[in-house]
Coordinates of C-alpha atoms and ligand atoms in Angstrom, one line a residue:
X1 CA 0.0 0.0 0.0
X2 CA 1.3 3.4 -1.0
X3 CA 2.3 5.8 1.6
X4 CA -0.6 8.2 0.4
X5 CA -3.4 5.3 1.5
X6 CA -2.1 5.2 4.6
X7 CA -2.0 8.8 5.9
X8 CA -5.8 8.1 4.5
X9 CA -6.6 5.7 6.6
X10 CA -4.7 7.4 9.8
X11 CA -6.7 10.4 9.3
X12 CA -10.5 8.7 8.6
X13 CA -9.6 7.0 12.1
X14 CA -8.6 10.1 13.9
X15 CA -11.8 11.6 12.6
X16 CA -13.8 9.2 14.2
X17 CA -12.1 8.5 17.3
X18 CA -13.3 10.8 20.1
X19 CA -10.1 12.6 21.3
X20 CA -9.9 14.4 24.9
X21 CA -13.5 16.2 23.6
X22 CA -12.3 19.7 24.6
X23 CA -14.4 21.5 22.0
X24 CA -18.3 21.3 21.5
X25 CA -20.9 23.6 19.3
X26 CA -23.8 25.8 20.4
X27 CA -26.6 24.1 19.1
X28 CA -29.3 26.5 20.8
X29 CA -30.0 29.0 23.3
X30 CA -33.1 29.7 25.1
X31 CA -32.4 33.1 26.9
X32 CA -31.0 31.4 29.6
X33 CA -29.7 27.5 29.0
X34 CA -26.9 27.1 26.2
X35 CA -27.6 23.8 24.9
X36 CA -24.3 22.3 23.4
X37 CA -23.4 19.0 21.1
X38 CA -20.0 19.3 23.6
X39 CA -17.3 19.2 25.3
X40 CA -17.4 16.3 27.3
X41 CA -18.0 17.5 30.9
X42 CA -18.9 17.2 34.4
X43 CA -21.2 19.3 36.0
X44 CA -19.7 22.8 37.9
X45 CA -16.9 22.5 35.0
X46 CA -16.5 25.9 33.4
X47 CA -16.5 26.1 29.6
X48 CA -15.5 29.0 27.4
X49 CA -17.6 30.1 24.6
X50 CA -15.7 32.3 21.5
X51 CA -18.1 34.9 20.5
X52 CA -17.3 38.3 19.2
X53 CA -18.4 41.9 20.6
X54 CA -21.1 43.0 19.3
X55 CA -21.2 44.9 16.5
X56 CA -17.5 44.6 15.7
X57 CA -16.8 41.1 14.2
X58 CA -13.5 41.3 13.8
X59 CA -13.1 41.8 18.0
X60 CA -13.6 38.6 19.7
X61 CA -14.7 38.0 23.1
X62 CA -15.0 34.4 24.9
X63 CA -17.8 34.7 27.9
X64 CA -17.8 31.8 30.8
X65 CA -20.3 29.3 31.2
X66 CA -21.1 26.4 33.5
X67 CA -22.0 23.5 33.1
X68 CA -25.3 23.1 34.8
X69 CA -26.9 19.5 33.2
X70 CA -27.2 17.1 31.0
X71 CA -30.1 16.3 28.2
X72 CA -30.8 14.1 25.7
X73 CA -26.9 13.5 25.5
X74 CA -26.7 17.3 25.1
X75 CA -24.9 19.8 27.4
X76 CA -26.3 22.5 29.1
X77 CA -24.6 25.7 30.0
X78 CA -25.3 28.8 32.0
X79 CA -23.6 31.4 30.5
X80 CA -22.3 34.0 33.3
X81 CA -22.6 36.9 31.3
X82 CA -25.0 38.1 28.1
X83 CA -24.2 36.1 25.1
X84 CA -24.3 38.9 22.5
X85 CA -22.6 38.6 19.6
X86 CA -22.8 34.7 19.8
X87 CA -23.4 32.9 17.0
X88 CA -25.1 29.0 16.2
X89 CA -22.7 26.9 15.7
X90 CA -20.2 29.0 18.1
X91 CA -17.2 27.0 19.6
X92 CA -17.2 25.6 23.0
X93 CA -13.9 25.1 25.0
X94 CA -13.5 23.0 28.3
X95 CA -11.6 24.4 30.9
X96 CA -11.2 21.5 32.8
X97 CA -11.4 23.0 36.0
X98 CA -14.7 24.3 38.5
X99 CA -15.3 28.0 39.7
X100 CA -12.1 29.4 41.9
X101 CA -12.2 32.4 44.0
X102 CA -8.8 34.4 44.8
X103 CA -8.3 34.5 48.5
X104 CA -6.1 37.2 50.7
X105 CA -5.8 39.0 53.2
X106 CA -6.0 42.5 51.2
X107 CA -9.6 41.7 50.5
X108 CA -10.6 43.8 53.8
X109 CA -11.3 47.2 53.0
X110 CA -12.5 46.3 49.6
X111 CA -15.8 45.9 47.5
X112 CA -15.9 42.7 45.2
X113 CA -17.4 41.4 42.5
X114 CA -18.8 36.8 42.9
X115 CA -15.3 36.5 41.0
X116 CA -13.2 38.6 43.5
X117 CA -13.3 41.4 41.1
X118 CA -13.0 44.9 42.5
X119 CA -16.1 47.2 41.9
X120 CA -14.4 49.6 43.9
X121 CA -12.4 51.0 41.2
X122 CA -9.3 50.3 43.6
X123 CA -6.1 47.7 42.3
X124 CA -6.9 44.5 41.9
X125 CA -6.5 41.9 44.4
X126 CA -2.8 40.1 44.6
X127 CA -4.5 36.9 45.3
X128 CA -2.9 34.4 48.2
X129 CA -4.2 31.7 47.3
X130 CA -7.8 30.4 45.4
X131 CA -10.1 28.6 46.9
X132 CA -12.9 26.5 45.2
X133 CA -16.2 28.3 45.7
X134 CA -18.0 24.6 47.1
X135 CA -16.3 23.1 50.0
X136 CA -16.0 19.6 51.4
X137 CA -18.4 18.9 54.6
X138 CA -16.8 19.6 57.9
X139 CA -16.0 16.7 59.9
X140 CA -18.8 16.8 62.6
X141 CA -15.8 15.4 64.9
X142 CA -13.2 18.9 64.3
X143 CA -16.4 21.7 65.4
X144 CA -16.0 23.3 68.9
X145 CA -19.0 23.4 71.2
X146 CA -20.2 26.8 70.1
X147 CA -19.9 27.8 74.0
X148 CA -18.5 31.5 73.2
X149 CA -20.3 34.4 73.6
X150 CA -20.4 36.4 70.2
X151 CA -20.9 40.1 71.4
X152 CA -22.6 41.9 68.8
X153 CA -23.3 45.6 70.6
X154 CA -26.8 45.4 69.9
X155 CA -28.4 45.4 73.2
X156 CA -32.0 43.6 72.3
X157 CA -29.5 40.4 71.0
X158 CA -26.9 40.8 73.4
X159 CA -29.0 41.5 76.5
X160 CA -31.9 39.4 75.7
X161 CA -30.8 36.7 73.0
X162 CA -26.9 36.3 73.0
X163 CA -25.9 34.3 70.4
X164 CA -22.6 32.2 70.2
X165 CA -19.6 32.1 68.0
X166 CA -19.8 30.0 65.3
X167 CA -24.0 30.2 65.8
X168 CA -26.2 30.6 62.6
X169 CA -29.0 33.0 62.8
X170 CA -31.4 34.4 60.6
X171 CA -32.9 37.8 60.6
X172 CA -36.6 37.5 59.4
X173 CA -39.1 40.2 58.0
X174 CA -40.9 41.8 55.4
X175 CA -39.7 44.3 53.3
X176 CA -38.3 47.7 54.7
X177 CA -38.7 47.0 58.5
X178 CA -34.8 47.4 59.3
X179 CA -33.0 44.1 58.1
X180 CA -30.3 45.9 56.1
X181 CA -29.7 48.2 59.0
X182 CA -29.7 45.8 61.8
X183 CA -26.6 43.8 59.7
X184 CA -25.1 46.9 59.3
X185 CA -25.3 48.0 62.7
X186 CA -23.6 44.4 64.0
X187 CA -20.7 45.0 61.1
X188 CA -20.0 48.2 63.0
X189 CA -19.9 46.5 66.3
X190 CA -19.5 43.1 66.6
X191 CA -16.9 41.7 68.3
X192 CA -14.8 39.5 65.5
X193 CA -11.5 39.6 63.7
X194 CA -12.8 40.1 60.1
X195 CA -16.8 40.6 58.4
X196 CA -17.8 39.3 55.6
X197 CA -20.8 40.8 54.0
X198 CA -22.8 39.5 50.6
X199 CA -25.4 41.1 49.3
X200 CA -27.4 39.5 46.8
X201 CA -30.3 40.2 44.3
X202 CA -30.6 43.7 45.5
X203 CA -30.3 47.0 43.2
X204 CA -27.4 48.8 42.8
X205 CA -28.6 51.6 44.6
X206 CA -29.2 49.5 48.0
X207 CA -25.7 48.4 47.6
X208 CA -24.8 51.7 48.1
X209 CA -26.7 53.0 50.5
X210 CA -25.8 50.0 52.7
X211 CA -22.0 50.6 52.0
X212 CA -22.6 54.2 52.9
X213 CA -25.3 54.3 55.5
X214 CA -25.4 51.1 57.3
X215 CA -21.8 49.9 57.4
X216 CA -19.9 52.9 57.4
X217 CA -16.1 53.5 56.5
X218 CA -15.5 51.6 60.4
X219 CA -17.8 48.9 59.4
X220 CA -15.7 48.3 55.7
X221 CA -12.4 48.9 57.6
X222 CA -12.7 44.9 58.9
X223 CA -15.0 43.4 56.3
X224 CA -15.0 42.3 52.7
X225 CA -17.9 43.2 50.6
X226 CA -19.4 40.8 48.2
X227 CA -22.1 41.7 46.1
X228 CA -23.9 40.6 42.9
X229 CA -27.1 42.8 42.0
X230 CA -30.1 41.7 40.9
X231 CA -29.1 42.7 37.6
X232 CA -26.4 40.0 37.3
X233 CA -27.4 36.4 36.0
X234 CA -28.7 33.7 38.3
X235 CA -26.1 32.2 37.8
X236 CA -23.9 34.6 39.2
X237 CA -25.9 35.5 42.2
X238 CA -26.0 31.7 43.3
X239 CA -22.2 31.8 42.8
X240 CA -21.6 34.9 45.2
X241 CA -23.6 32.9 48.3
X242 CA -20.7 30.1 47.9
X243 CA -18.0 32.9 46.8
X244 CA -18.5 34.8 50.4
X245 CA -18.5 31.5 51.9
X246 CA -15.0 30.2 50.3
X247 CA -13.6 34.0 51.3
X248 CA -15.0 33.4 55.0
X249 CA -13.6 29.9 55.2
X250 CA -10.0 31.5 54.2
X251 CA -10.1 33.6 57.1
X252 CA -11.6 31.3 59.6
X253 CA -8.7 29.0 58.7
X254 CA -6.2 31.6 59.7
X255 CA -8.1 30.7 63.1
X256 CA -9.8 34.3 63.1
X257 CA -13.5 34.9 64.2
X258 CA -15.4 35.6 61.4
X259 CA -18.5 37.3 60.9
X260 CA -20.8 36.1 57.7
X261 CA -23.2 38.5 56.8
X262 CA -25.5 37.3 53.8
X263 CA -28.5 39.8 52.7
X264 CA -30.6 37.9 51.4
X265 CA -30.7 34.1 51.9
X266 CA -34.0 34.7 50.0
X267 CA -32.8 36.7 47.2
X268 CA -30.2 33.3 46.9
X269 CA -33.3 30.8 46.9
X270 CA -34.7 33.1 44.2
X271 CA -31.8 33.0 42.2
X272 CA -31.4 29.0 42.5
X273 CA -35.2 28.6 41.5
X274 CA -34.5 30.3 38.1
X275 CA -31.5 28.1 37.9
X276 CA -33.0 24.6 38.5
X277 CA -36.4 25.2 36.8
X278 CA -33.8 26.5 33.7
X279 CA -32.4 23.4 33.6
X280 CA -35.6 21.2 34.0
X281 CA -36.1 20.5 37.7
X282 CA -39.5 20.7 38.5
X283 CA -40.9 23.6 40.9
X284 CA -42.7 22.3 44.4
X285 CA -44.2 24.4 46.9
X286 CA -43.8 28.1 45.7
X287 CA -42.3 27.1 42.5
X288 CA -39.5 26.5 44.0
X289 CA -37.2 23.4 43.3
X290 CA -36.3 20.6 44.9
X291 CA -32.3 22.2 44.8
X292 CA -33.2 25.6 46.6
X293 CA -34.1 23.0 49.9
X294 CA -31.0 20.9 49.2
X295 CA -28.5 23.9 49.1
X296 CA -29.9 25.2 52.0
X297 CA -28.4 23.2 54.5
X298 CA -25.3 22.9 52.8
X299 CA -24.4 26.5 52.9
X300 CA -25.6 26.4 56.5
X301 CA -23.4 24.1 57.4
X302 CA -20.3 25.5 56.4
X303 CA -20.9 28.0 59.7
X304 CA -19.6 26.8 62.5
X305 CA -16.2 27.2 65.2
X306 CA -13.4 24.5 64.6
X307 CA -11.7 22.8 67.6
X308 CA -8.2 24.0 65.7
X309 CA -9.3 27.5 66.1
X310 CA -11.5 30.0 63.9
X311 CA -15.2 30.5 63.3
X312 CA -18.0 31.5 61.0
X313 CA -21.0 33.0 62.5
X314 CA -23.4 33.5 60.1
X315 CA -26.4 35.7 60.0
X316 CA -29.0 35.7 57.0
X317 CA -31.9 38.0 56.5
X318 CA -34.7 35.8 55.2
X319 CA -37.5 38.4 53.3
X320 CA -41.0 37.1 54.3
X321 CA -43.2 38.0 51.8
X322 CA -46.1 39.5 52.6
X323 CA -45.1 39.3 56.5
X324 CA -46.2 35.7 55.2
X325 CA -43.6 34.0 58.3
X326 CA -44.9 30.5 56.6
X327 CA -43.7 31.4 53.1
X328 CA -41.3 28.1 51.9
X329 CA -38.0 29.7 52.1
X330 CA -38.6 31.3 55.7
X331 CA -40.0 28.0 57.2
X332 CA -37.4 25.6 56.0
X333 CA -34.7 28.3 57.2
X334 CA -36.2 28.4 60.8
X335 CA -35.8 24.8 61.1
X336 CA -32.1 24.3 59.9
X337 CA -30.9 27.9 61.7
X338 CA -29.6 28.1 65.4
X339 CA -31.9 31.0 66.5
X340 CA -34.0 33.6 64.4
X341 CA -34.4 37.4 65.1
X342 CA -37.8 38.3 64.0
X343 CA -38.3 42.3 63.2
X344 CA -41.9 43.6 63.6
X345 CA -43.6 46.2 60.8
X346 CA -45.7 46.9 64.0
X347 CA -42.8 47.7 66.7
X348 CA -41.2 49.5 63.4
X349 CA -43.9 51.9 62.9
X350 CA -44.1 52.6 66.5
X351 CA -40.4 54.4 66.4
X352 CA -38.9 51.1 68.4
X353 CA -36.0 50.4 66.3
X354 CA -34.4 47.9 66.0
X355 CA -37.6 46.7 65.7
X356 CA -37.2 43.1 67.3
X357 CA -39.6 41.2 68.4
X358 CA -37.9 39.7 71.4
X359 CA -41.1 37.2 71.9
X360 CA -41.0 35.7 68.9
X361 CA -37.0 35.6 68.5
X362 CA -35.2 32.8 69.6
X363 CA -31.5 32.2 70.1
X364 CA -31.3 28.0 70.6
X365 CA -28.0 29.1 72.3
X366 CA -29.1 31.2 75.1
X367 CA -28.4 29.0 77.5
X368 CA -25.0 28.3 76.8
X369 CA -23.7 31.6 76.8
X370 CA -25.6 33.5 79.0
X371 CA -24.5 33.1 82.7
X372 CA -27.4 32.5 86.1
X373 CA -27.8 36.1 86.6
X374 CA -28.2 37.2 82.6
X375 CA -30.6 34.3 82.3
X376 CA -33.3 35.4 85.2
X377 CA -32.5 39.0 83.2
X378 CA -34.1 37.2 80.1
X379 CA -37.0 35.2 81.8
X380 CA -38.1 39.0 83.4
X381 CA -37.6 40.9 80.2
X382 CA -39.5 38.6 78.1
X383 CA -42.3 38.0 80.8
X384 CA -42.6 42.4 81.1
X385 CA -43.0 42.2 77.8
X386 CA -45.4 39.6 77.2
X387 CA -48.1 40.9 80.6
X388 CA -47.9 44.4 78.9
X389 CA -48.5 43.0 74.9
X390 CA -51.2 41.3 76.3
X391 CA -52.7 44.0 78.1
X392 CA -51.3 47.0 75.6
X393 CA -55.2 47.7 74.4
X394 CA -56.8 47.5 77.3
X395 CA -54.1 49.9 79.0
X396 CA -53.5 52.4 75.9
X397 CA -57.3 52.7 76.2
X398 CA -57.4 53.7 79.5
X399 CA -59.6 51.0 80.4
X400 CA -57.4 49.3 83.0
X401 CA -57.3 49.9 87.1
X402 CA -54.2 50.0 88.8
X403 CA -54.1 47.3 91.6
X404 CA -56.3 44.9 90.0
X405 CA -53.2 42.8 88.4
X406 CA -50.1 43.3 90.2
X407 CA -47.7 41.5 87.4
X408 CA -49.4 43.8 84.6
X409 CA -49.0 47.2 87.5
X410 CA -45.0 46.0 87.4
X411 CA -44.7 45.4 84.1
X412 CA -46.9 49.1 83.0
X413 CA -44.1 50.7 85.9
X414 CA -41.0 49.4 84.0
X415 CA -41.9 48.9 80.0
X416 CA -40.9 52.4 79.1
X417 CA -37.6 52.2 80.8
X418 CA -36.8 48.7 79.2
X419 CA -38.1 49.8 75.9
X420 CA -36.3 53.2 76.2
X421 CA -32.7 50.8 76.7
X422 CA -33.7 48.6 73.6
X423 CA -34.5 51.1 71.4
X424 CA -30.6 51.5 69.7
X425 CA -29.9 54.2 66.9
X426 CA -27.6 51.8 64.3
X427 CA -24.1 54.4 65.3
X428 CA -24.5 53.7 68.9
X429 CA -22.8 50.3 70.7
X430 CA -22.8 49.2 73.8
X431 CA -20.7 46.4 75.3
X432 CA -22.1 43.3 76.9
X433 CA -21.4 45.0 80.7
X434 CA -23.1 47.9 79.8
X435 CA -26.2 46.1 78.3
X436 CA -26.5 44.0 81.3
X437 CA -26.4 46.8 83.7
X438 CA -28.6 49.2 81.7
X439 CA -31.5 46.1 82.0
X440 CA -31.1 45.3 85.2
X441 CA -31.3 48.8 86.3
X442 CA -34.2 49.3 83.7
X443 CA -36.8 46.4 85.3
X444 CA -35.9 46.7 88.6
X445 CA -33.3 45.4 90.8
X446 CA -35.4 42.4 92.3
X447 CA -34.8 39.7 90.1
X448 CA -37.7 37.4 91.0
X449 CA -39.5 36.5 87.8
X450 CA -43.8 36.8 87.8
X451 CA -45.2 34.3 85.4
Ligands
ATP501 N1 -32.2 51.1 64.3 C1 -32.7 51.9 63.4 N2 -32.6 53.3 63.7 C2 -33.0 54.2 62.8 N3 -33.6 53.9 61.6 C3 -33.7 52.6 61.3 C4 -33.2 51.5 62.2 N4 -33.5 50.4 61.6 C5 -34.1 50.7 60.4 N5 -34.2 52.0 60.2 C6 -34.8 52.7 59.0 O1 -35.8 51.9 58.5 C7 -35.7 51.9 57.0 C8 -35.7 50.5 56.4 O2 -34.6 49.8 56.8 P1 -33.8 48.8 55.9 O3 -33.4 49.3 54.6 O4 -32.7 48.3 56.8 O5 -34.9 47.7 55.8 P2 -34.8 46.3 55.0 O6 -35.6 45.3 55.8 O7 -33.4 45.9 54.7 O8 -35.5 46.6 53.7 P3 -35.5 45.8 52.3 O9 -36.5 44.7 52.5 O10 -36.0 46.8 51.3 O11 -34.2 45.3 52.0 C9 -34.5 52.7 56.7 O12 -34.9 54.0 56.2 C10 -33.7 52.8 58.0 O13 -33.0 54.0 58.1
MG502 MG1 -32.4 45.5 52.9

């Protein structure tokens, strides 16, 4: 056989032996899943698709997709960013490796992008390291007892419902009642080595304002800033939840106390729902997916304090909807979450802010970290509380007579004082001494609890 048959023959079976499928084609799109004869992937691998900007075809561009499923023998892809200027037919490149985020210690101070991008028009980050953005399950053996007080300076929590380090909370309520603020104000004052805030699915212009207004040039001084706007794919908003855990994790493994700040664990749920019903998962209670319940968990549990030192506390505003506290994504939260802080449209409106309803707030912890003395201090705010909420309209209407309940007399003699050292303008702090002592002096000094 001639030397020309053979190179024939080489090259008909290279052409239909698979190689290392690196490359694939974009067979469709529907707005929001690319659907792709290739490459030959795992899910959470990033691809690379060539495309060209817009309006100037000799200019290319590649944009960053993930690989999200699987169907009909078909890939699908979630691009990161908008695919104009992407044609049928357009290549598709593996990159053989999952989504990374840069990780350093010159991330304090700074406002970044889900990729560790600057927004802040400062340099960009020298990275130390990159971390994957998903994170192996911690050993259940190497957490700490969450024992530690976490000192926040707001005195409702602090006084009231101490919560631990390494403790996951949630921060529950409808729209505008204070959530935003409330993080802000425990950015400002909490007592931990490094924050990290993420803000997701909000509009640029909250961004700002919470940058500005609620966290303050102290509060960005020890915290790194993660945000992806509601503007921003899906894709990309999921991504920042895990990105701000990844950075969180680098710190905490430098055995610092870190803060987690995530606004909103809702906004996230949101954003998974578009992504799993996308990609074909179908939509239970809310149209929500079966994912949005699954993930959940997971991010929770990568909170926590490790016996070799460091810890993540986490808090998450939840949005109820509606005030709805039974809405899917608040109800599932409640259960999984170490203790929930529960702001009230109705305290709100009456000018007590933070607004929090310490009757329906919970810290699980409470007991762990609160000594004999700040305990009795809890039993007698709450039960105040509770004999005057129960008797607010009879007494706002005039229609009650001294002397005929003694616990509701006690409890109309002290309210205003305790509601007076609650009430906490978001600049002011106060440490956990002064808290104590501002209570103590503000029901009374007999510590005897009425039921
Ligand atoms: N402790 C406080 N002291 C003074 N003002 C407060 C306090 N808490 C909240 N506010 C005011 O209440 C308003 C709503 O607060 P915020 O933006 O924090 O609510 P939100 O629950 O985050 O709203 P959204 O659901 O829109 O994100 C703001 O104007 C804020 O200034
Ligand atoms: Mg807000």
């Amino acid at each position: 056989m001639n030397r020309l048959g053979t190179l024939e023959r080489y090259r008909a079976t290279l052409e239909q032996t698979p190689l290392a499928q690196d490359f694939g084609r974009l067979l469709g799109f529907n707005g929001l899943v690319i659907e792709a004869s290739g490459p030959d992937v795992k899910i959470g691998e990033l691809c690379e698709i060539d495309g060209h900007d817009a309006g100037q075809s000799d200019s290319s561009k590649s944009i960053s997709a993930e690989v999200v499923g699987f169907r009909d023998g078909r890939v699908l892809l979630m691009p990161f960013a908008n695919l104009r200027g992407v044609s049928a037919g357009a290549r598709i490149r593996a990159l053989r490796r999952t989504l990374r985020v840069p990780v350093s210690r010159s991330m304090i101070g700074r406002v970044l992008d889900a990729f560790g991008e600057p927004l802040d028009g400062g340099p960009a980050i020298t990275p130390e390291g990159y971390r994957d953005i998903q994170s192996p399950p911690i050993n259940p053996l190497c957490r700490a007892p969450l024992d530690q007080v976490l000192e926040t300076g707001v005195r409702a929590i602090d006084g009231v419902m101490p919560i631990a380090k390494g403790q996951r909370v949630g921060v529950f309520a409808g729209s505008g009642v204070g959530k935003s603020t409330l993080l802000g104000m425990m950015a400002r004052h909490v007592h931990a080595d490094v924050i990290v805030v993420a803000m997701i699915g909000e509009r640029g212009r909250e961004v700002g304002d919470f940058l500005h207004e609620s966290l303050g040039e102290e509060g960005l001084k020890r915290s790194v800033m993660m945000v992806a706007t509601s503007d921003q794919s899906a894709l990309v908003r999921t991504h920042a939840v895990h990105a701000a855990h990844a950075v969180a994790e680098f710190f905490r493994d430098q055995g610092l106390d870190v803060l987690l700040m995530l606004d909103s664990i809702t906004r996230f749920a949101m954003a998974q729902r578009e992504v799993g019903l996308a990609v074909g998962e179908p939509p239970t209670s809310r149209g929500y997916p079966p994912s949005v319940f699954n993930l959940l968990p997971q991010i929770l549990e990568r909170g926590g304090r490790l016996r070799a030192g460091g810890s993540i506390s986490a808090i998450y505003s939840v949005l109820v909807e509606g005030d709805d506290m039974n809405e899917p994504v608040a109800d599932h939260m409640r259960a999984i979450l170490d203790g929930h802080v529960v702001l009230s449209r109705d305290l709100a409106s009456r000018g007590q802010l933070p607004a929090i309803d310490l009757l329906s707030s919970v810290s699980r912890l409470t007991g762990r970290v609160a000594d004999e003395r700040q305990q009795l201090l809890v039993q007698r705010v709450k039960s105040i509380i509770s004999t005057y909420e129960t008797s607010r309209d009879l007494v706002d209407m005039g229609a009650y007579q001294a002397g005929a309940n003694p616990a509701l007399d006690e409890a109309i003699a002290v309210y205003p004082a305790l509601i007076e050292c609650l009430r906490q303008r978001p600049s002011q702090s106060s440490s956990l001494q002064e808290t104590i002592a501002m209570l103590e002096a503000a029901v009374g000094s007999h510590m005897q609890v009425r039921v």
